[in-house]
Amino acid sequence: MGSLTKFSNLFNILVQVFLITFINCATGFNEQGTREIIRENLLSGNQILEVNRVQRSLADSLRTTSCPTQNFLLRHYKTTGQCYEIGSKGPCGRNMIFYAESDNNQYGVCDCAHAHETRTLIYHQTTNQCYFVFQQGYCVFGQWLVINPRTKQPKCETNPCLKFTPISLLDTTVEYEGICVRLNSPCGEKKVVKFVSELLLPRCESSSASSKAIGSPVQSCKFGSAYAYNGRCVPVFVW
């Protein structure tokens, strides 16, 4: 019974220490005040050592999830334990940027750079990178990455433009109305073949600059995103 009482007392003290440590980290109070409060509880020498160890561990944990407050664009990335600016390349893979998590204002996450691009990007888990549709991507040479119209899943298939296009121009060549053309080729009065945000296939659109916003991107449910791939949302698919 005596051991159970001692354990209960120590547990209660550790709970108090957690709360004190959290308040100290949040408000900037010095650690001396915490030590005085602990001693007021008349802990033994061994108990003080254990409480100090727990306190340091809790404080370190709290600090590692905090980024400098003077830069509101910084978010903590759990994988590396570092802070990065949202909208930047950060620690992310090919064709990816660092986003603010949509449901947490403290953390960030890597995902396809849909916020910066109008051409659809597809997340590939094996390489942890993103690839543009109608380019070779993770496919073998002679193929390009497309979307299966039935399953709405990415797949590799023979690139129909390969036989008509120099290899150096393949990444900027697409199929438009059954023929292979370069992106930004004229297709009408003051119009060019280009990709439009939220649409998979290239369109004949105004040649004026894209209005794609940069800003401070927050991860959203885009088709082809890691967010959607991991089953966290169901994106809208538009050809």
XYZ file of C-alpha atoms in Angstrom:
239
model
C 0.000 0.000 0.000
C 2.897 2.333 0.887
C 4.537 1.783 -2.542
C 1.251 2.516 -4.276
C 0.893 5.778 -2.338
C 4.463 6.827 -3.222
C 3.816 6.052 -6.895
C 0.586 8.045 -6.822
C 2.346 11.006 -5.212
C 5.162 10.924 -7.762
C 2.646 10.687 -10.632
C 0.776 13.732 -9.325
C 4.031 15.663 -9.023
C 5.069 14.721 -12.577
C 1.718 15.990 -13.851
C 2.354 19.275 -12.030
C 5.852 19.460 -13.528
C 4.451 18.917 -17.041
C 2.013 21.779 -16.562
C 4.692 24.030 -15.074
C 7.107 23.210 -17.919
C 4.440 23.870 -20.556
C 3.608 27.240 -18.998
C 7.287 28.146 -18.764
C 7.875 27.361 -22.445
C 4.767 29.283 -23.483
C 5.319 32.362 -21.325
C 9.098 32.556 -21.023
C 9.272 32.189 -17.218
C 12.760 31.178 -16.032
C 13.543 27.662 -14.853
C 14.539 28.785 -11.347
C 10.881 29.296 -10.487
C 10.112 25.732 -11.548
C 12.858 24.307 -9.336
C 11.568 26.252 -6.336
C 8.044 24.934 -6.862
C 9.366 21.386 -7.092
C 11.339 21.742 -3.852
C 8.245 23.073 -2.114
C 6.763 19.609 -2.694
C 9.525 18.133 -0.457
C 10.812 15.649 -2.985
C 13.658 13.298 -2.083
C 17.008 13.550 -3.877
C 16.228 10.698 -6.294
C 12.791 12.100 -7.017
C 14.270 15.518 -7.810
C 16.696 13.938 -10.297
C 13.866 12.047 -11.993
C 11.625 15.093 -12.130
C 14.468 17.221 -13.550
C 15.056 14.591 -16.243
C 11.380 14.496 -17.175
C 11.205 18.282 -17.135
C 14.162 18.620 -19.508
C 12.688 15.995 -21.847
C 9.313 17.739 -21.933
C 10.876 21.146 -22.453
C 13.028 19.849 -25.325
C 9.992 18.237 -26.932
C 7.997 21.443 -26.727
C 10.826 23.555 -28.094
C 11.477 21.299 -31.106
C 7.964 21.876 -32.414
C 8.271 25.654 -32.224
C 9.613 27.899 -34.973
C 10.821 31.515 -34.581
C 7.724 33.644 -34.160
C 9.124 36.630 -36.062
C 8.615 34.778 -39.357
C 4.970 33.718 -39.613
C 5.717 31.681 -42.768
C 7.870 29.153 -40.910
C 6.415 25.745 -40.110
C 7.881 22.718 -38.359
C 8.535 19.592 -40.472
C 8.228 16.418 -38.402
C 10.487 14.295 -40.631
C 13.602 16.457 -40.183
C 12.693 18.308 -36.969
C 13.542 21.588 -38.699
C 11.593 24.703 -39.663
C 11.056 25.755 -43.278
C 9.234 28.562 -45.016
C 5.945 27.601 -46.625
C 5.946 28.047 -50.385
C 9.667 27.222 -50.585
C 11.405 24.080 -51.825
C 12.394 23.278 -48.241
C 13.277 19.597 -47.705
C 10.887 18.396 -50.407
C 11.475 16.229 -53.462
C 11.318 16.978 -57.186
C 8.476 19.288 -58.269
C 7.311 19.590 -54.657
C 7.068 22.527 -52.255
C 6.551 22.970 -48.538
C 2.942 23.677 -47.559
C 1.266 24.671 -44.333
C -0.863 21.797 -43.073
C -4.511 22.601 -43.659
C -5.604 21.566 -40.183
C -2.576 22.601 -38.101
C -0.948 26.050 -37.994
C 2.257 24.695 -36.450
C 3.346 22.042 -38.948
C 4.193 21.883 -42.626
C 4.204 19.091 -45.191
C 5.707 18.356 -48.610
C 3.395 17.948 -51.591
C 3.270 18.496 -55.348
C 3.786 22.113 -56.404
C 0.193 22.589 -57.574
C 0.218 26.068 -56.043
C 2.959 27.091 -58.496
C 2.044 25.106 -61.606
C -0.907 24.928 -64.001
C 0.133 21.570 -65.478
C -1.128 18.580 -63.469
C 1.433 16.913 -61.215
C 1.218 13.317 -59.998
C 2.720 12.176 -56.700
C 4.789 8.972 -56.870
C 5.243 7.274 -53.502
C 8.168 5.034 -54.485
C 10.417 7.982 -55.349
C 8.611 10.460 -53.076
C 8.560 12.952 -55.953
C 6.004 14.526 -58.264
C 5.920 14.297 -62.057
C 4.132 16.250 -64.776
C 1.555 14.505 -66.931
C 2.525 14.035 -70.601
C 6.207 13.783 -69.743
C 8.355 10.689 -69.221
C 8.151 11.060 -65.434
C 8.865 7.740 -63.735
C 8.085 5.784 -66.922
C 10.699 4.117 -69.142
C 12.082 5.948 -72.149
C 9.575 6.077 -75.002
C 6.599 6.342 -72.639
C 4.887 9.216 -70.934
C 2.703 9.608 -67.872
C -1.036 9.864 -68.535
C -4.300 9.356 -66.641
C -6.460 6.325 -67.347
C -9.877 7.789 -68.267
C -11.707 4.803 -66.774
C -9.899 4.359 -63.443
C -8.659 7.968 -63.144
C -5.304 6.541 -62.079
C -1.887 7.438 -63.533
C -0.284 4.998 -65.943
C 2.602 4.823 -68.398
C 1.891 4.415 -72.101
C 3.731 4.889 -75.389
C 4.398 8.527 -76.181
C 2.764 9.139 -79.594
C 4.894 12.236 -80.155
C 8.248 10.489 -79.811
C 8.594 9.669 -83.519
C 7.907 13.278 -84.570
C 9.807 15.180 -81.885
C 13.483 15.711 -81.048
C 14.287 14.247 -77.635
C 15.286 17.690 -76.320
C 11.751 18.984 -76.992
C 9.714 16.070 -75.639
C 8.977 17.673 -72.265
C 7.354 20.679 -73.927
C 5.449 18.725 -76.589
C 1.862 17.590 -76.004
C -0.953 16.038 -77.987
C -3.646 18.580 -78.878
C -6.658 17.654 -81.025
C -4.904 14.519 -82.249
C -1.612 16.139 -83.288
C 1.642 16.763 -81.463
C 2.407 20.427 -80.845
C 4.736 22.491 -78.711
C 3.271 24.202 -75.700
C 2.595 27.897 -76.388
C 2.108 27.199 -80.096
C -0.489 29.550 -81.671
C -3.957 28.019 -81.959
C -6.132 31.069 -82.589
C -6.129 34.836 -82.461
C -3.996 35.777 -79.452
C -4.365 32.222 -78.192
C -1.858 29.450 -77.561
C -1.861 25.792 -76.525
C -1.333 25.741 -72.780
C -2.315 24.053 -69.542
C -4.963 25.611 -67.344
C -5.068 25.176 -63.598
C -7.436 22.423 -62.368
C -7.731 20.852 -65.865
C -5.785 17.827 -67.078
C -5.645 18.338 -70.855
C -4.059 21.310 -72.625
C -6.409 23.976 -73.979
C -6.370 26.736 -76.566
C -6.408 29.760 -74.299
C -5.462 33.404 -74.178
C -1.723 33.940 -74.427
C -1.796 36.376 -71.508
C 0.182 35.469 -68.423
C -1.294 32.915 -66.067
C -3.042 34.256 -62.995
C -1.801 31.336 -60.897
C -1.329 32.657 -57.381
C 1.863 32.085 -55.405
C 1.101 33.512 -51.963
C 1.503 31.311 -48.889
C 0.126 27.937 -49.992
C -1.837 25.638 -47.727
C -2.065 21.945 -48.611
C -5.341 21.260 -50.377
C -7.147 18.364 -52.038
C -5.732 18.475 -55.572
C -5.909 15.603 -58.026
C -2.499 13.882 -58.090
C -1.396 15.288 -54.725
C 0.202 13.260 -51.934
C -2.678 14.494 -49.780
C -5.140 12.670 -52.034
C -2.841 9.684 -52.678
C -2.620 8.993 -48.936
C -6.411 8.866 -48.712
C -6.840 12.050 -46.675
C -9.281 13.526 -49.192
C -11.197 12.785 -52.395
C -10.235 15.263 -55.136
C -12.402 16.526 -57.966
C -11.222 15.281 -61.350
C -11.754 17.409 -64.447
C -10.445 16.582 -67.930
